[in-house]
C-alpha positions as a printed NumPy array, in Angstrom:
array([[-222.397, -119.718,   76.963],
       [-222.634, -115.956,   76.709],
       [-225.324, -113.355,   77.265],
       [-226.666, -113.852,   73.725],
       [-227.066, -117.601,   74.241],
       [-228.882, -116.966,   77.524],
       [-231.307, -114.521,   75.893],
       [-232.144, -116.98 ,   73.077],
       [-232.603, -119.934,   75.414],
       [-234.766, -117.926,   77.857],
       [-236.742, -116.269,   75.069],
       [-236.036, -112.733,   76.299],
       [-234.056, -109.777,   75.029],
       [-230.381, -109.211,   75.721],
       [-231.369, -106.071,   77.625],
       [-233.554, -108.147,   79.943],
       [-230.713, -110.578,   80.67 ],
       [-228.454, -107.603,   81.394],
       [-231.005, -106.16 ,   83.811],
       [-231.216, -109.479,   85.655],
       [-227.418, -109.659,   85.9  ],
       [-227.26 , -106.111,   87.241],
       [-229.996, -106.644,   89.826],
       [-232.433, -104.2  ,   88.222],
       [-235.946, -104.054,   89.696],
       [-237.403, -103.313,   86.246],
       [-237.834, -107.018,   85.441],
       [-240.979, -108.998,   86.281],
       [-240.329, -111.701,   88.862],
       [-241.496, -114.487,   86.541],
       [-239.142, -113.299,   83.79 ],
       [-236.301, -112.948,   86.255],
       [-236.779, -116.505,   87.495],
       [-236.855, -117.81 ,   83.913],
       [-233.519, -116.148,   83.13 ],
       [-231.971, -117.349,   86.397],
       [-233.162, -120.895,   85.703],
       [-231.414, -120.891,   82.315],
       [-228.225, -119.53 ,   83.893],
       [-228.344, -122.236,   86.539],
       [-229.058, -124.963,   83.968],
       [-226.149, -123.908,   81.744],
       [-223.808, -123.074,   84.642],
       [-223.366, -119.592,   83.195],
       [-220.833, -117.259,   84.823],
       [-220.977, -113.595,   83.728],
       [-217.794, -111.92 ,   82.567],
       [-217.067, -109.632,   85.48 ],
       [-214.783, -107.36 ,   83.448],
       [-217.292, -106.828,   80.655],
       [-220.025, -106.296,   83.206],
       [-217.878, -103.839,   85.137],
       [-217.213, -101.785,   82.011],
       [-220.933, -101.493,   81.391],
       [-221.694, -100.468,   84.961],
       [-218.551,  -98.314,   85.346],
       [-217.88 , -100.371,   88.486],
       [-216.081, -103.647,   89.038],
       [-217.668, -104.05 ,   92.485],
       [-214.107, -104.813,   93.609],
       [-211.936, -103.233,   96.302],
       [-208.164, -103.475,   96.149],
       [-206.499, -104.375,   99.444],
       [-202.799, -103.676,   99.856],
       [-200.687, -104.699,  102.841],
       [-196.928, -105.092,  103.265],
       [-196.868, -108.635,  104.702],
       [-199.876, -110.88 ,  105.186],
       [-197.871, -113.281,  107.359],
       [-197.95 , -110.679,  110.145],
       [-200.736, -111.663,  112.563],
       [-202.109, -108.14 ,  113.018],
       [-202.206, -107.52 ,  109.264],
       [-203.712, -110.925,  108.532],
       [-206.543, -110.264,  110.985],
       [-207.235, -106.882,  109.416],
       [-207.301, -108.38 ,  105.911],
       [-209.745, -111.032,  107.13 ],
       [-212.138, -108.505,  108.682],
       [-211.911, -106.266,  105.609],
       [-212.686, -109.095,  103.188],
       [-215.593, -110.364,  105.278],
       [-217.194, -106.938,  105.55 ],
       [-216.673, -106.028,  101.92 ],
       [-218.283, -109.289,  100.88 ],
       [-221.303, -108.403,  103.019],
       [-221.593, -105.178,  101.02 ],
       [-221.455, -107.143,   97.769],
       [-217.857, -106.341,   96.862],
       [-215.096, -108.693,   95.77 ],
       [-211.481, -108.057,   96.774],
       [-208.048, -108.152,   95.194],
       [-205.165, -108.561,   97.646],
       [-201.565, -107.644,   96.973],
       [-198.621, -107.765,   99.397],
       [-196.343, -104.848,   98.62 ],
       [-193.485, -105.455,  101.022],
       [-191.922, -102.526,  102.855],
       [-189.751, -100.948,  100.135],
       [-191.168,  -97.689,   98.8  ],
       [-190.682,  -98.544,   95.122],
       [-192.493, -101.847,   95.561],
       [-195.35 , -100.05 ,   97.314],
       [-195.666,  -97.703,   94.347],
       [-195.632, -100.562,   91.827],
       [-198.19 , -102.536,   93.839],
       [-200.626,  -99.646,   94.076],
       [-200.247,  -98.939,   90.369],
       [-201.014, -102.588,   89.64 ],
       [-204.188, -102.476,   91.763],
       [-205.403,  -99.364,   89.955],
       [-204.81 , -101.063,   86.595],
       [-207.355, -103.712,   87.652],
       [-210.05 , -100.996,   87.679],
       [-210.852, -101.423,   91.373],
       [-213.533,  -99.138,   92.831],
       [-211.426,  -98.158,   95.846],
       [-208.226,  -99.093,   97.677],
       [-207.747, -100.155,  101.288],
       [-204.202,  -99.785,  102.64 ],
       [-203.632, -101.936,  105.717],
       [-200.574, -100.901,  107.744],
       [-199.126,  -97.817,  109.344],
       [-195.969,  -98.505,  107.31 ],
       [-197.604,  -96.715,  104.359],
       [-197.24 ,  -93.473,  106.328],
       [-193.703,  -92.446,  105.377],
       [-191.441,  -90.007,  107.219],
       [-191.14 ,  -87.763,  104.144],
       [-194.471,  -86.402,  102.958],
       [-193.296,  -86.471,   99.32 ],
       [-192.897,  -90.248,   99.6  ],
       [-196.677,  -90.513,   99.962],
       [-197.531,  -88.563,   96.816],
       [-198.218,  -91.833,   94.999],
       [-201.08 ,  -92.472,   97.454],
       [-202.456,  -88.962,   96.966],
       [-202.243,  -89.452,   93.192],
       [-204.161,  -92.722,   93.508],
       [-206.832,  -90.901,   95.516],
       [-207.451,  -88.674,   92.481],
       [-208.74 ,  -91.797,   90.724],
       [-210.501,  -93.773,   93.487],
       [-211.21 ,  -93.413,   97.213],
       [-208.347,  -94.596,   99.414],
       [-208.735,  -95.711,  103.04 ],
       [-205.848,  -96.333,  105.436],
       [-206.114,  -98.747,  108.363],
       [-203.83 ,  -97.989,  111.33 ],
       [-202.382,  -94.773,  109.964],
       [-203.169,  -91.116,  109.347],
       [-202.585,  -89.321,  106.064],
       [-204.146,  -86.052,  104.93 ],
       [-205.379,  -85.557,  101.391],
       [-208.491,  -85.285,   99.254],
       [-210.439,  -88.544,   98.927],
       [-208.281,  -90.208,  101.622],
       [-209.939,  -91.712,  104.708],
       [-208.157,  -92.99 ,  107.804],
       [-209.152,  -95.268,  110.67 ],
       [-206.686,  -95.861,  113.469],
       [-206.343,  -96.519,  117.188],
       [-205.121,  -93.986,  119.736],
       [-201.749,  -95.624,  120.341],
       [-200.306,  -92.495,  121.947],
       [-202.72 ,  -92.388,  124.873],
       [-202.612,  -96.167,  125.301],
       [-198.867,  -96.26 ,  126.005],
       [-199.098,  -93.005,  127.948],
       [-201.708,  -94.476,  130.312],
       [-199.927,  -97.783,  130.964],
       [-196.597,  -96.022,  131.491],
       [-198.273,  -93.728,  134.026],
       [-199.768,  -96.786,  135.755],
       [-196.313,  -98.348,  136.034],
       [-194.885,  -95.105,  137.419],
       [-197.736,  -94.885,  139.941],
       [-196.773,  -98.349,  141.114],
       [-193.241,  -97.127,  141.751],
       [-191.541,  -98.477,  138.647],
       [-188.777,  -96.182,  137.41 ],
       [-186.741,  -98.333,  134.993],
       [-189.296,  -99.089,  132.294],
       [-187.826, -100.823,  129.271],
       [-189.54 , -100.12 ,  125.949],
       [-189.206, -102.677,  123.125],
       [-190.314, -101.912,  119.567],
       [-189.771, -103.244,  116.076],
       [-190.63 , -100.425,  113.643],
       [-190.518,  -96.673,  113.391],
       [-193.84 ,  -96.507,  111.545],
       [-196.696,  -94.06 ,  112.173],
       [-198.161,  -96.38 ,  114.809],
       [-194.701,  -97.052,  116.247],
       [-193.992,  -93.343,  116.607],
       [-197.3  ,  -92.763,  118.403],
       [-196.62 ,  -95.587,  120.859],
       [-193.106,  -94.402,  121.648],
       [-194.26 ,  -90.797,  122.025],
       [-196.867,  -91.797,  124.603],
       [-194.244,  -93.709,  126.593],
       [-191.82 ,  -90.767,  126.55 ],
       [-194.516,  -88.218,  127.427],
       [-195.533,  -90.122,  130.57 ],
       [-191.903,  -90.275,  131.746],
       [-191.257,  -86.605,  131.052],
       [-194.429,  -85.637,  132.907],
       [-192.861,  -87.169,  136.025],
       [-189.545,  -85.453,  135.442],
       [-187.84 ,  -88.606,  134.157],
       [-185.725,  -88.145,  131.057],
       [-186.207,  -91.023,  128.553],
       [-182.944,  -92.945,  128.164],
       [-181.768,  -94.353,  124.848],
       [-180.522,  -97.519,  126.562],
       [-184.105,  -98.261,  127.66 ],
       [-185.639,  -97.803,  124.201],
       [-184.617, -100.874,  122.238],
       [-185.277, -101.787,  118.598],
       [-185.791, -105.55 ,  118.258],
       [-186.532, -107.791,  115.287],
       [-189.902, -109.53 ,  115.396],
       [-188.67 , -112.787,  116.912],
       [-189.448, -114.267,  120.326],
       [-186.067, -115.959,  120.58 ],
       [-184.097, -112.913,  119.441],
       [-185.948, -110.544,  121.802],
       [-185.274, -112.979,  124.65 ],
       [-181.565, -112.884,  123.809],
       [-181.623, -109.077,  123.726],
       [-183.054, -108.955,  127.256],
       [-180.266, -111.198,  128.526],
       [-177.704, -109.018,  126.72 ],
       [-179.102, -105.897,  128.394],
       [-178.849, -107.676,  131.736],
       [-175.189, -108.487,  131.111],
       [-174.547, -104.833,  130.213],
       [-175.808, -103.822,  133.653],
       [-179.014, -102.207,  132.377],
       [-181.474, -102.781,  135.21 ],
       [-185.198, -102.722,  134.377],
       [-188.195, -103.377,  136.596],
       [-190.842, -103.472,  133.865],
       [-191.133, -104.126,  130.14 ],
       [-193.529, -102.281,  127.84 ],
       [-193.621, -103.935,  124.426],
       [-194.931, -102.558,  121.152],
       [-195.794, -106.172,  120.205],
       [-197.126, -109.151,  122.165],
       [-194.212, -111.101,  120.697],
       [-191.725, -109.161,  122.824],
       [-193.885, -109.476,  125.937],
       [-193.742, -113.278,  125.52 ],
       [-189.96 , -112.95 ,  125.263],
       [-189.97 , -110.978,  128.523],
       [-191.941, -113.733,  130.284],
       [-189.391, -116.302,  129.102],
       [-186.527, -114.06 ,  130.188],
       [-188.072, -113.628,  133.668],
       [-188.366, -117.395,  134.069],
       [-184.747, -117.806,  132.948],
       [-183.684, -115.381,  135.658],
       [-186.017, -116.675,  138.336],
       [-187.904, -113.369,  138.553],
       [-191.472, -113.217,  139.778],
       [-194.145, -111.647,  137.557],
       [-195.401, -109.05 ,  138.359],
       [-193.542, -108.847,  141.686],
       [-190.073, -108.327,  140.245],
       [-191.064, -107.485,  136.694],
       [-194.236, -106.008,  135.171],
       [-194.8  , -106.953,  131.529],
       [-197.217, -105.34 ,  129.062],
       [-197.762, -106.416,  125.467],
       [-199.528, -104.789,  122.534],
       [-202.326, -105.888,  120.139],
       [-204.027, -108.336,  122.526],
       [-203.239, -111.245,  120.21 ],
       [-203.753, -114.933,  120.946],
       [-200.233, -114.977,  122.392],
       [-201.586, -113.163,  125.425],
       [-203.556, -116.188,  126.562],
       [-200.918, -118.735,  125.541],
       [-198.312, -117.646,  128.061],
       [-198.06 , -118.522,  131.748],
       [-198.765, -116.097,  133.329],
       [-201.171, -114.594,  130.793],
       [-200.183, -111.222,  129.349],
       [-201.604, -107.841,  130.134],
       [-201.886, -106.297,  126.676],
       [-203.122, -103.175,  124.942],
       [-205.947, -104.042,  122.559],
       [-205.467, -101.971,  119.403],
       [-208.937, -103.056,  118.259],
       [-207.977, -104.234,  114.788],
       [-211.5  , -105.424,  113.987],
       [-213.11 , -102.134,  114.958],
       [-210.776,  -99.879,  112.994],
       [-210.879, -102.168,  109.932],
       [-214.678, -102.303,  109.896],
       [-214.781,  -98.509,  110.26 ],
       [-212.41 ,  -98.094,  107.298],
       [-214.628, -100.331,  105.172],
       [-217.713,  -98.359,  106.207],
       [-216.017,  -95.108,  105.223],
       [-215.331,  -96.485,  101.747],
       [-218.867,  -97.79 ,  101.388],
       [-220.297,  -94.416,  102.411],
       [-218.116,  -92.624,   99.868],
       [-218.974,  -95.046,   97.063],
       [-222.691,  -94.674,   97.79 ],
       [-222.476,  -90.891,   97.805],
       [-222.888,  -90.402,  101.556],
       [-221.006,  -87.927,  103.712],
       [-218.324,  -89.44 ,  105.939],
       [-215.528,  -88.34 ,  108.243],
       [-212.057,  -88.218,  106.716],
       [-210.561,  -89.813,  109.815],
       [-211.72 ,  -91.758,  112.853],
       [-209.506,  -92.3  ,  115.914],
       [-210.645,  -95.112,  118.224],
       [-209.503,  -95.436,  121.861],
       [-207.481,  -98.549,  122.694],
       [-208.458, -100.922,  125.501],
       [-206.083, -102.151,  128.194],
       [-206.747, -105.833,  128.835],
       [-205.414, -106.597,  132.311],
       [-204.271, -110.133,  132.988],
       [-201.565, -111.653,  135.176],
       [-198.329, -109.894,  134.178],
       [-199.332, -106.66 ,  135.96 ],
       [-201.115, -105.867,  139.208],
       [-202.031, -102.207,  138.775]])
């Protein structure tokens, strides 16, 4: 069945069928119901590409993320898809990986699908060299681009992210107020978000006259078992730490396991703070204090920014949302 068959069977013009498909209010209700009944009877599905060409809109948003197996990213993709569907938009998802050339190819592929806008989910799209982000700025010349969990300047680019800097600054200060002086910082990436987190940690130390030490800033792969091994290795090297601030909940879980291996009390001997307030926080014993980076909030805001732009409304080019500190049992401040 095609639009011509529907018009003949319903006894209406092709233009009328088109108006019904496009949700026009210039069709009498009785006529509309007649056309819909024929579509239902024949199980007709409109050709979305042909329809999109006629409307100059595919009603589709391209979502690009580096790795959907990452829990934070997966949650953001979920919230984005749910909210876009509520606005009547379909989605196309592509996982670009972390290599720059693959990111460029993936974004080019999304644009070739004639999407109405692009949503980039991950601070890893914010590169250290500004020239490495020109492909995003070029894409923004064609369609609106929103970034979740990162900040990039440029025309037609909109950013929604959490204030990671002040979150780590505040918890580091709280640990220092408690009397902790050997605060170990574990991280897994030097992304935009990662840089903000580390900067907040360093700023709080420097404010108290404590010089950040390289030995206490440790890059770890995203593995509970490997991070646990790293903590034991640091212990063997004579690096003494009285608290662990982790850029991921994964590493905070590793710290809990390490403390139990060593017979340390939490938080008496060792304070532990995670990041992202994931389900891991409530799966450990004791439960993790964690910084909530509010993935749902910043994702929904990014979607709203795109919807405002596509509907011709004014919107902010960036929104920075404060993080929440969720206090549980691995700290007592």
